[in-house]
């Protein structure tokens, strides 16, 4: 069986999503999502009724946005998140739009052909928060190998 890497990350808007302060972030979503979809290793991303997931309220707090995607491996996702200039440029500005969340990103392995759900993402984030990195919920700095046993190296660079 082949395994793919699922990732979920959340962000809490400092002001409601529709506030003008958030316009640069919201207006760049389609562009950055298109760049992600063109990256080597990209498989799938979660969307709501539009081209993004901004209309999906997965959490009780309406200011929390969920992003979820699936990649072939950790290296492909690292290359997009940390080495793609367009993504890094947006992420360098995240303090303009978002409050700090301690546990905002989680990774886990899924069977090929199965896509993660928002409910599963919430469970994985909670597992990471309560138990730290494990096979069920891990981070770039403490990755776990897929069930196939192939080795995965920790990501050492600083965040954007």
GROMACS .gro file of C-alpha atoms in nm:
model
  160
    1UNK     CA    1   0.000   0.000   0.000
    2UNK     CA    2   0.116   0.353  -0.075
    3UNK     CA    3   0.095   0.630   0.186
    4UNK     CA    4   0.065   1.005   0.141
    5UNK     CA    5   0.132   1.292   0.377
    6UNK     CA    6  -0.167   1.482   0.512
    7UNK     CA    7  -0.117   1.826   0.660
    8UNK     CA    8  -0.350   2.061   0.840
    9UNK     CA    9  -0.283   2.406   0.969
   10UNK     CA   10  -0.503   2.662   1.133
   11UNK     CA   11  -0.482   3.035   1.175
   12UNK     CA   12  -0.685   3.266   1.396
   13UNK     CA   13  -0.767   3.597   1.233
   14UNK     CA   14  -0.703   3.892   1.466
   15UNK     CA   15  -1.011   4.060   1.317
   16UNK     CA   16  -1.305   3.898   1.134
   17UNK     CA   17  -1.202   3.749   0.800
   18UNK     CA   18  -1.399   4.007   0.599
   19UNK     CA   19  -1.227   4.302   0.772
   20UNK     CA   20  -1.028   4.522   0.526
   21UNK     CA   21  -0.707   4.454   0.723
   22UNK     CA   22  -0.720   4.095   0.593
   23UNK     CA   23  -0.769   4.188   0.227
   24UNK     CA   24  -0.410   4.120   0.117
   25UNK     CA   25  -0.420   3.773   0.267
   26UNK     CA   26  -0.764   3.683   0.127
   27UNK     CA   27  -0.686   3.835  -0.215
   28UNK     CA   28  -0.370   3.622  -0.247
   29UNK     CA   29  -0.534   3.289  -0.162
   30UNK     CA   30  -0.617   3.187  -0.520
   31UNK     CA   31  -0.269   3.279  -0.642
   32UNK     CA   32  -0.084   3.094  -0.365
   33UNK     CA   33  -0.319   2.793  -0.386
   34UNK     CA   34  -0.253   2.772  -0.762
   35UNK     CA   35   0.121   2.776  -0.693
   36UNK     CA   36   0.080   2.494  -0.441
   37UNK     CA   37  -0.116   2.288  -0.692
   38UNK     CA   38   0.168   2.323  -0.944
   39UNK     CA   39   0.434   2.202  -0.699
   40UNK     CA   40   0.596   1.865  -0.740
   41UNK     CA   41   0.440   1.627  -0.489
   42UNK     CA   42   0.108   1.809  -0.451
   43UNK     CA   43  -0.192   1.572  -0.448
   44UNK     CA   44  -0.501   1.749  -0.310
   45UNK     CA   45  -0.624   2.042  -0.102
   46UNK     CA   46  -0.940   2.093   0.097
   47UNK     CA   47  -1.189   2.347  -0.035
   48UNK     CA   48  -1.534   2.464   0.064
   49UNK     CA   49  -1.791   2.602  -0.176
   50UNK     CA   50  -1.533   2.821  -0.351
   51UNK     CA   51  -1.171   2.775  -0.451
   52UNK     CA   52  -1.052   2.780  -0.090
   53UNK     CA   53  -1.177   2.671   0.252
   54UNK     CA   54  -1.245   3.017   0.395
   55UNK     CA   55  -1.620   2.950   0.408
   56UNK     CA   56  -1.578   2.631   0.616
   57UNK     CA   57  -1.622   2.683   0.988
   58UNK     CA   58  -1.453   2.376   1.132
   59UNK     CA   59  -1.406   2.529   1.478
   60UNK     CA   60  -1.642   2.701   1.722
   61UNK     CA   61  -1.447   3.023   1.679
   62UNK     CA   62  -1.550   3.174   1.343
   63UNK     CA   63  -1.213   3.351   1.319
   64UNK     CA   64  -1.020   3.023   1.290
   65UNK     CA   65  -0.943   2.923   0.932
   66UNK     CA   66  -0.847   2.567   0.833
   67UNK     CA   67  -0.606   2.470   0.555
   68UNK     CA   68  -0.560   2.105   0.467
   69UNK     CA   69  -0.370   1.934   0.189
   70UNK     CA   70  -0.213   1.603   0.085
   71UNK     CA   71   0.137   1.558  -0.056
   72UNK     CA   72   0.344   1.265  -0.178
   73UNK     CA   73   0.611   1.315   0.089
   74UNK     CA   74   0.751   1.548   0.353
   75UNK     CA   75   1.020   1.690   0.124
   76UNK     CA   76   0.764   1.811  -0.133
   77UNK     CA   77   0.563   1.990   0.134
   78UNK     CA   78   0.877   2.143   0.288
   79UNK     CA   79   0.981   2.273  -0.053
   80UNK     CA   80   0.650   2.453  -0.093
   81UNK     CA   81   0.609   2.583   0.262
   82UNK     CA   82   0.965   2.698   0.326
   83UNK     CA   83   1.135   2.732  -0.011
   84UNK     CA   84   0.867   2.875  -0.240
   85UNK     CA   85   0.923   3.251  -0.245
   86UNK     CA   86   0.557   3.343  -0.305
   87UNK     CA   87   0.440   3.135  -0.008
   88UNK     CA   88   0.719   3.264   0.212
   89UNK     CA   89   0.638   3.625   0.123
   90UNK     CA   90   0.280   3.581   0.243
   91UNK     CA   91   0.380   3.388   0.555
   92UNK     CA   92   0.629   3.656   0.657
   93UNK     CA   93   0.331   3.889   0.693
   94UNK     CA   94   0.117   3.651   0.902
   95UNK     CA   95   0.141   3.869   1.217
   96UNK     CA   96  -0.056   4.137   1.032
   97UNK     CA   97  -0.355   3.905   1.009
   98UNK     CA   98  -0.328   3.625   1.265
   99UNK     CA   99  -0.287   3.570   1.638
  100UNK     CA  100  -0.023   3.322   1.754
  101UNK     CA  101  -0.148   2.967   1.809
  102UNK     CA  102   0.089   2.721   1.978
  103UNK     CA  103  -0.035   2.412   1.796
  104UNK     CA  104  -0.124   2.536   1.450
  105UNK     CA  105   0.014   2.265   1.219
  106UNK     CA  106   0.012   1.888   1.214
  107UNK     CA  107   0.125   1.613   0.976
  108UNK     CA  108   0.020   1.249   0.951
  109UNK     CA  109   0.025   0.962   0.700
  110UNK     CA  110  -0.287   0.845   0.516
  111UNK     CA  111  -0.353   0.562   0.275
  112UNK     CA  112  -0.346   0.664  -0.091
  113UNK     CA  113  -0.698   0.734  -0.216
  114UNK     CA  114  -0.830   0.857   0.120
  115UNK     CA  115  -0.859   1.227   0.188
  116UNK     CA  116  -0.855   1.374   0.540
  117UNK     CA  117  -1.156   1.551   0.689
  118UNK     CA  118  -1.176   1.863   0.906
  119UNK     CA  119  -1.285   1.642   1.196
  120UNK     CA  120  -0.975   1.428   1.155
  121UNK     CA  121  -0.754   1.738   1.138
  122UNK     CA  122  -0.899   1.861   1.468
  123UNK     CA  123  -0.829   1.523   1.628
  124UNK     CA  124  -0.470   1.520   1.496
  125UNK     CA  125  -0.405   1.873   1.624
  126UNK     CA  126  -0.539   1.773   1.965
  127UNK     CA  127  -0.322   1.458   1.968
  128UNK     CA  128  -0.016   1.669   1.895
  129UNK     CA  129  -0.109   1.919   2.164
  130UNK     CA  130  -0.174   1.653   2.430
  131UNK     CA  131   0.094   1.395   2.348
  132UNK     CA  132   0.362   1.574   2.149
  133UNK     CA  133   0.490   1.438   1.820
  134UNK     CA  134   0.401   1.074   1.753
  135UNK     CA  135   0.329   0.855   1.455
  136UNK     CA  136  -0.035   0.974   1.471
  137UNK     CA  137   0.046   1.347   1.470
  138UNK     CA  138   0.387   1.498   1.403
  139UNK     CA  139   0.573   1.806   1.281
  140UNK     CA  140   0.845   1.892   1.030
  141UNK     CA  141   1.100   1.901   1.313
  142UNK     CA  142   1.000   1.559   1.445
  143UNK     CA  143   0.867   1.363   1.147
  144UNK     CA  144   0.775   0.997   1.153
  145UNK     CA  145   0.828   0.751   0.870
  146UNK     CA  146   0.531   0.626   0.671
  147UNK     CA  147   0.423   0.265   0.732
  148UNK     CA  148   0.642   0.163   0.436
  149UNK     CA  149   0.941   0.236   0.661
  150UNK     CA  150   1.123   0.481   0.432
  151UNK     CA  151   1.335   0.726   0.627
  152UNK     CA  152   1.225   1.086   0.678
  153UNK     CA  153   1.469   1.356   0.780
  154UNK     CA  154   1.379   1.637   1.019
  155UNK     CA  155   1.348   1.984   0.869
  156UNK     CA  156   1.615   2.212   1.019
  157UNK     CA  157   1.567   2.553   0.853
  158UNK     CA  158   1.389   2.840   1.028
  159UNK     CA  159   1.027   2.914   0.951
  160UNK     CA  160   0.946   3.190   0.701
   0.00000   0.00000   0.00000
